[in-house]
PDB file of C-alpha atoms in Angstrom:
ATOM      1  CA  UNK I   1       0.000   0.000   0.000  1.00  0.00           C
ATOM      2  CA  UNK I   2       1.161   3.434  -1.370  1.00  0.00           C
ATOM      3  CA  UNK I   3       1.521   6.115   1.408  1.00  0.00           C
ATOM      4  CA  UNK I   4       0.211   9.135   0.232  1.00  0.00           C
ATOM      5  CA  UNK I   5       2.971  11.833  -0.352  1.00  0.00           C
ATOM      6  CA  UNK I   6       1.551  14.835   0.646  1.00  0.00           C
ATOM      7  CA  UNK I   7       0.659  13.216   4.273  1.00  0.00           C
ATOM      8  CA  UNK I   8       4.333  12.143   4.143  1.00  0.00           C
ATOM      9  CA  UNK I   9       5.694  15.601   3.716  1.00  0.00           C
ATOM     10  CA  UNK I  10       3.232  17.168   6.521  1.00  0.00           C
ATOM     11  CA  UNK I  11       4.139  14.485   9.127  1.00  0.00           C
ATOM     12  CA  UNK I  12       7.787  15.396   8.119  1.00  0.00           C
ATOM     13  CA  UNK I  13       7.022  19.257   8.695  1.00  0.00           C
ATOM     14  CA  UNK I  14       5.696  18.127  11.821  1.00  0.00           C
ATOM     15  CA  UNK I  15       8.565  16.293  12.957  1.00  0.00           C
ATOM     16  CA  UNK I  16      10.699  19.201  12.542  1.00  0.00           C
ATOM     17  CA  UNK I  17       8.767  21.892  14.039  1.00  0.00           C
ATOM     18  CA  UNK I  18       8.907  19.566  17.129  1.00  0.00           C
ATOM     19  CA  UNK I  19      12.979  20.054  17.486  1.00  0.00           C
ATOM     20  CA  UNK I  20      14.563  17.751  19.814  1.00  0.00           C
ATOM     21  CA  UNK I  21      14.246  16.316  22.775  1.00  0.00           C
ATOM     22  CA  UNK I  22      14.957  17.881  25.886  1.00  0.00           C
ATOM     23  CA  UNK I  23      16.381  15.659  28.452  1.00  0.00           C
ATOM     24  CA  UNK I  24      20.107  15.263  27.342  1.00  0.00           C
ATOM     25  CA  UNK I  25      21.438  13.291  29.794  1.00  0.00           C
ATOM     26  CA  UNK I  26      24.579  14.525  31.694  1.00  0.00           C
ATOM     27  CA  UNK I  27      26.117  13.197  34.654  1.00  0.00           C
ATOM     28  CA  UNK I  28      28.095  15.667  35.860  1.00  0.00           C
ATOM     29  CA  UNK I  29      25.226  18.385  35.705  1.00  0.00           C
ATOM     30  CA  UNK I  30      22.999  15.976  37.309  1.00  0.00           C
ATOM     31  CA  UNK I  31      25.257  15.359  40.332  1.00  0.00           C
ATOM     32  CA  UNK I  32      25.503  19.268  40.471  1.00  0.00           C
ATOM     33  CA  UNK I  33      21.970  20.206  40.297  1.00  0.00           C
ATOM     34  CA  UNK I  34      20.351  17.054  42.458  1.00  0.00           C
ATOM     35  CA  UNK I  35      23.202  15.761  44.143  1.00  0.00           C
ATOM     36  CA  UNK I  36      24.357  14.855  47.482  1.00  0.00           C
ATOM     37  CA  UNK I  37      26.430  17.454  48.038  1.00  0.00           C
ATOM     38  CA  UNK I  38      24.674  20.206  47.026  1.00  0.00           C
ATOM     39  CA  UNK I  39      21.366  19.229  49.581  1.00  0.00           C
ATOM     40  CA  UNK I  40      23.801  19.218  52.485  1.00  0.00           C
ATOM     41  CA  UNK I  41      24.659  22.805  51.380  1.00  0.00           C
ATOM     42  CA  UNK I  42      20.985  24.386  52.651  1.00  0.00           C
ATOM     43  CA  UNK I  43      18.915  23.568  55.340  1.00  0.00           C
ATOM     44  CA  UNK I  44      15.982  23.002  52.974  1.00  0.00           C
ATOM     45  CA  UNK I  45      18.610  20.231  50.687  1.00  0.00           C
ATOM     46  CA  UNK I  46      19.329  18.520  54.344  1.00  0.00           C
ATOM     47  CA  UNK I  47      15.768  18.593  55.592  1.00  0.00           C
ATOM     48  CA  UNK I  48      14.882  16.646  52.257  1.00  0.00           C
ATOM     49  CA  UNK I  49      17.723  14.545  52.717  1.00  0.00           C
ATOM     50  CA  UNK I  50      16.644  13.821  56.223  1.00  0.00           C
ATOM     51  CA  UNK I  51      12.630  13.178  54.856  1.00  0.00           C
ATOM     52  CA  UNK I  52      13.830  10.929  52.241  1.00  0.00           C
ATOM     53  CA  UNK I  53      16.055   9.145  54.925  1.00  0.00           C
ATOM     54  CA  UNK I  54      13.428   8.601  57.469  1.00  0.00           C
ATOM     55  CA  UNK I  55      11.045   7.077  54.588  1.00  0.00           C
ATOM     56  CA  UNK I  56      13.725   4.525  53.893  1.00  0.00           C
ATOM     57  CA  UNK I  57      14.657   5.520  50.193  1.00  0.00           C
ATOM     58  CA  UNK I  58      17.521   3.566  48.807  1.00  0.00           C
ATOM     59  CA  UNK I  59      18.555   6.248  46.704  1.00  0.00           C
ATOM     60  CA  UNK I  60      18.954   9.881  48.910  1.00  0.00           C
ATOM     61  CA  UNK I  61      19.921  12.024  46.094  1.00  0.00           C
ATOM     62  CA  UNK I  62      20.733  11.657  42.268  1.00  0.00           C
TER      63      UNK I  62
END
C-alpha cells in the first residue's frame, strides 16, 4: 500500500517543528543540580535529605 505523499511531507514538517528532545542526559550536571552534596549545602537540601532518609529511600539524592 502506497503512502500518500503529501501526508508524508506534513508528518515530516511536523517532525521538525517539534525540534529535539529535551532531556540530554549529563552526569556531571545531574550530580551538580540534584546531588548529594549540594542538599547538604541548605537547610531546605538537608531537611529533604533527612525526609527521604526517614522514609527509607535507597537512593537519597541523584
Amino acid at each position: 500500500m502506497r503512502v500518500c505523499l503529501g501526508l508524508m511531507a506534513r508528518y515530516e514538517e511536523y517532525l521538525m517543528a517539534k525540534g529535539k528532545r529535551t532531556f540530554q542526559p549529563n552526569n556531571r550536571r545531574r550530580a551538580r543540580v540534584h546531588g548529594f552534596r549540594l542538599r547538604m549545602r541548605t537547610r531546605a537540601g538537608r531537611a529533604i535529605v533527612n525526609g527521604r532518609r526517614s522514609k527509607g529511600r535507597a537512593k537519597l539524592t541523584a
